[in-house]
mmCIF file of C-alpha atoms in Angstrom:
data_model
loop_
_atom_site.group_PDB
_atom_site.id
_atom_site.type_symbol
_atom_site.label_atom_id
_atom_site.label_comp_id
_atom_site.label_asym_id
_atom_site.label_seq_id
_atom_site.Cartn_x
_atom_site.Cartn_y
_atom_site.Cartn_z
ATOM 1 C CA MET B 1352 -0.126 0.023 -0.013
ATOM 2 C CA PRO B 1353 1.530 3.323 -1.130
ATOM 3 C CA THR B 1354 2.014 5.989 1.591
ATOM 4 C CA ASP B 1355 0.534 9.514 1.453
ATOM 5 C CA ALA B 1356 3.634 10.770 0.171
ATOM 6 C CA ASP B 1357 3.754 8.324 -2.729
ATOM 7 C CA ILE B 1358 0.267 9.175 -3.628
ATOM 8 C CA GLN B 1359 1.157 12.821 -3.804
ATOM 9 C CA ASP B 1360 4.189 12.022 -6.067
ATOM 10 C CA VAL B 1361 2.256 9.933 -8.487
ATOM 11 C CA VAL B 1362 2.006 12.111 -11.971
ATOM 12 C CA ALA B 1363 -1.493 12.015 -13.425
ATOM 13 C CA ALA B 1364 -2.108 13.172 -17.016
ATOM 14 C CA SER B 1365 -5.161 13.247 -19.127
ATOM 15 C CA ARG B 1366 -5.604 13.715 -22.879
ATOM 16 C CA SER B 1367 -8.873 13.925 -24.705
ATOM 17 C CA ASP B 1368 -10.143 13.863 -28.318
ATOM 18 C CA VAL B 1369 -13.264 15.428 -29.573
ATOM 19 C CA GLY B 1370 -13.605 12.324 -31.887
ATOM 20 C CA GLY B 1371 -15.227 12.272 -35.325
ATOM 21 C CA THR B 1372 -18.838 12.838 -34.585
ATOM 22 C CA ARG B 1373 -19.037 16.184 -32.682
ATOM 23 C CA ALA B 1374 -17.581 19.817 -32.842
ATOM 24 C CA ASP B 1375 -17.060 20.313 -29.307
ATOM 25 C CA ASN B 1376 -15.180 18.383 -26.642
ATOM 26 C CA GLN B 1377 -17.211 17.691 -23.281
ATOM 27 C CA ASP B 1378 -14.398 15.813 -21.269
ATOM 28 C CA LEU B 1379 -13.115 17.351 -18.252
ATOM 29 C CA PHE B 1380 -10.406 15.841 -15.792
ATOM 30 C CA GLY B 1381 -9.616 17.119 -12.386
ATOM 31 C CA ASP B 1382 -6.677 16.346 -10.035
ATOM 32 C CA TYR B 1383 -7.377 17.543 -6.418
ATOM 33 C CA ARG B 1384 -5.114 17.243 -3.481
ATOM 34 C CA HIS B 1385 -6.146 17.665 0.183
ATOM 35 C CA GLY B 1386 -3.818 19.234 2.728
ATOM 36 C CA THR B 1387 -3.855 16.131 4.961
ATOM 37 C CA GLY B 1388 -2.618 13.922 1.971
ATOM 38 C CA GLY B 1389 -5.841 12.816 0.311
ATOM 39 C CA ARG B 1390 -5.965 13.067 -3.452
ATOM 40 C CA LEU B 1391 -8.851 12.775 -5.979
ATOM 41 C CA LEU B 1392 -8.786 12.049 -9.466
ATOM 42 C CA VAL B 1393 -11.924 12.685 -11.351
ATOM 43 C CA LEU B 1394 -13.141 12.491 -15.105
ATOM 44 C CA ALA B 1395 -16.474 13.637 -16.425
ATOM 45 C CA ASP B 1396 -17.577 13.310 -20.065
ATOM 46 C CA GLY B 1397 -20.677 15.319 -21.007
ATOM 47 C CA MET B 1398 -23.434 13.432 -22.749
ATOM 48 C CA GLY B 1399 -22.824 14.027 -26.525
ATOM 49 C CA GLY B 1400 -25.901 15.180 -28.462
ATOM 50 C CA ARG B 1401 -27.445 16.831 -25.382
ATOM 51 C CA ALA B 1402 -27.449 20.499 -24.789
ATOM 52 C CA GLY B 1403 -25.168 21.459 -21.912
ATOM 53 C CA GLY B 1404 -23.041 18.467 -21.796
ATOM 54 C CA ALA B 1405 -20.013 20.547 -21.391
ATOM 55 C CA ASN B 1406 -21.607 22.487 -18.477
ATOM 56 C CA ALA B 1407 -22.587 19.252 -16.961
ATOM 57 C CA SER B 1408 -18.969 17.754 -16.967
ATOM 58 C CA ARG B 1409 -17.754 21.199 -15.562
ATOM 59 C CA ILE B 1410 -20.389 21.106 -12.788
ATOM 60 C CA CYS B 1411 -19.491 17.478 -11.963
ATOM 61 C CA VAL B 1412 -15.742 18.086 -11.533
ATOM 62 C CA ASP B 1413 -16.222 21.082 -9.588
ATOM 63 C CA ALA B 1414 -18.753 19.488 -7.342
ATOM 64 C CA PHE B 1415 -16.236 16.835 -6.654
ATOM 65 C CA ALA B 1416 -13.459 19.469 -5.887
ATOM 66 C CA GLU B 1417 -15.787 21.058 -3.354
ATOM 67 C CA TYR B 1418 -17.052 18.000 -1.447
ATOM 68 C CA PHE B 1419 -14.177 15.418 -1.530
ATOM 69 C CA ARG B 1420 -12.822 16.851 1.575
ATOM 70 C CA SER B 1421 -15.890 16.061 3.495
ATOM 71 C CA SER B 1422 -15.821 13.692 6.644
ATOM 72 C CA GLY B 1423 -16.750 9.898 6.436
ATOM 73 C CA THR B 1424 -15.342 6.861 5.025
ATOM 74 C CA PRO B 1425 -13.874 6.941 1.534
ATOM 75 C CA ARG B 1426 -17.100 5.285 0.254
ATOM 76 C CA GLU B 1427 -19.370 7.809 1.873
ATOM 77 C CA ARG B 1428 -17.194 10.632 0.639
ATOM 78 C CA LEU B 1429 -17.404 9.567 -3.048
ATOM 79 C CA VAL B 1430 -21.175 8.816 -2.616
ATOM 80 C CA GLU B 1431 -21.661 12.320 -1.357
ATOM 81 C CA CYS B 1432 -19.616 13.771 -4.202
ATOM 82 C CA PHE B 1433 -21.747 11.966 -6.824
ATOM 83 C CA GLU B 1434 -24.999 12.966 -4.980
ATOM 84 C CA ASN B 1435 -23.986 16.680 -4.934
ATOM 85 C CA ALA B 1436 -22.849 16.646 -8.500
ATOM 86 C CA ASN B 1437 -26.107 15.125 -9.544
ATOM 87 C CA ARG B 1438 -28.011 17.672 -7.477
ATOM 88 C CA GLN B 1439 -26.231 20.656 -8.933
ATOM 89 C CA ILE B 1440 -26.459 19.440 -12.521
ATOM 90 C CA LEU B 1441 -30.273 18.955 -12.020
ATOM 91 C CA GLU B 1442 -30.623 22.509 -10.402
ATOM 92 C CA HIS B 1443 -28.566 24.098 -13.327
ATOM 93 C CA ALA B 1444 -30.691 22.176 -15.860
ATOM 94 C CA SER B 1445 -33.892 23.654 -14.382
ATOM 95 C CA THR B 1446 -32.881 27.123 -14.945
ATOM 96 C CA ASP B 1447 -33.033 26.830 -18.769
ATOM 97 C CA GLU B 1448 -35.536 24.948 -20.970
ATOM 98 C CA LYS B 1449 -32.990 24.111 -23.330
ATOM 99 C CA LEU B 1450 -30.736 22.393 -20.946
ATOM 100 C CA GLN B 1451 -33.433 19.732 -19.908
ATOM 101 C CA GLY B 1452 -31.816 16.315 -20.049
ATOM 102 C CA MET B 1453 -28.310 17.538 -19.840
ATOM 103 C CA GLY B 1454 -25.827 15.093 -18.112
ATOM 104 C CA THR B 1455 -22.516 13.619 -17.850
ATOM 105 C CA THR B 1456 -20.678 10.481 -17.089
ATOM 106 C CA GLY B 1457 -18.376 10.403 -14.195
ATOM 107 C CA VAL B 1458 -15.610 8.477 -12.813
ATOM 108 C CA ALA B 1459 -13.597 8.976 -9.652
ATOM 109 C CA LEU B 1460 -10.559 7.628 -7.785
ATOM 110 C CA LEU B 1461 -10.081 8.729 -4.139
ATOM 111 C CA PHE B 1462 -6.840 8.119 -2.446
ATOM 112 C CA ALA B 1463 -7.552 8.568 1.280
ATOM 113 C CA ASP B 1464 -5.802 8.388 4.634
ATOM 114 C CA GLU B 1465 -8.161 5.282 5.235
ATOM 115 C CA GLY B 1466 -6.680 3.542 2.087
#
């Protein structure tokens, strides 16, 4: 099991491609560190073909950055991140009729003191 110092030293990189179908890229990657040694990697990919997919992926990654420092087990913290991201995306979609149905996929990896 790596130590906190090892986790902080791991280099993470991302690369994204718009692909051959769409004109815009709705992928977003985040790499966040907590002062106590925790680290979160998150990837969101807006649902192509839907209005607001890029907004949804941005909201998702930002919500994870905001909530991954919460208390609880690593599992509880990740669940809270996903639930808050979902709530924020739904709230944002409700502000504009054109954004109804906007969404994103999300994948996260949390390195925490608890393992």
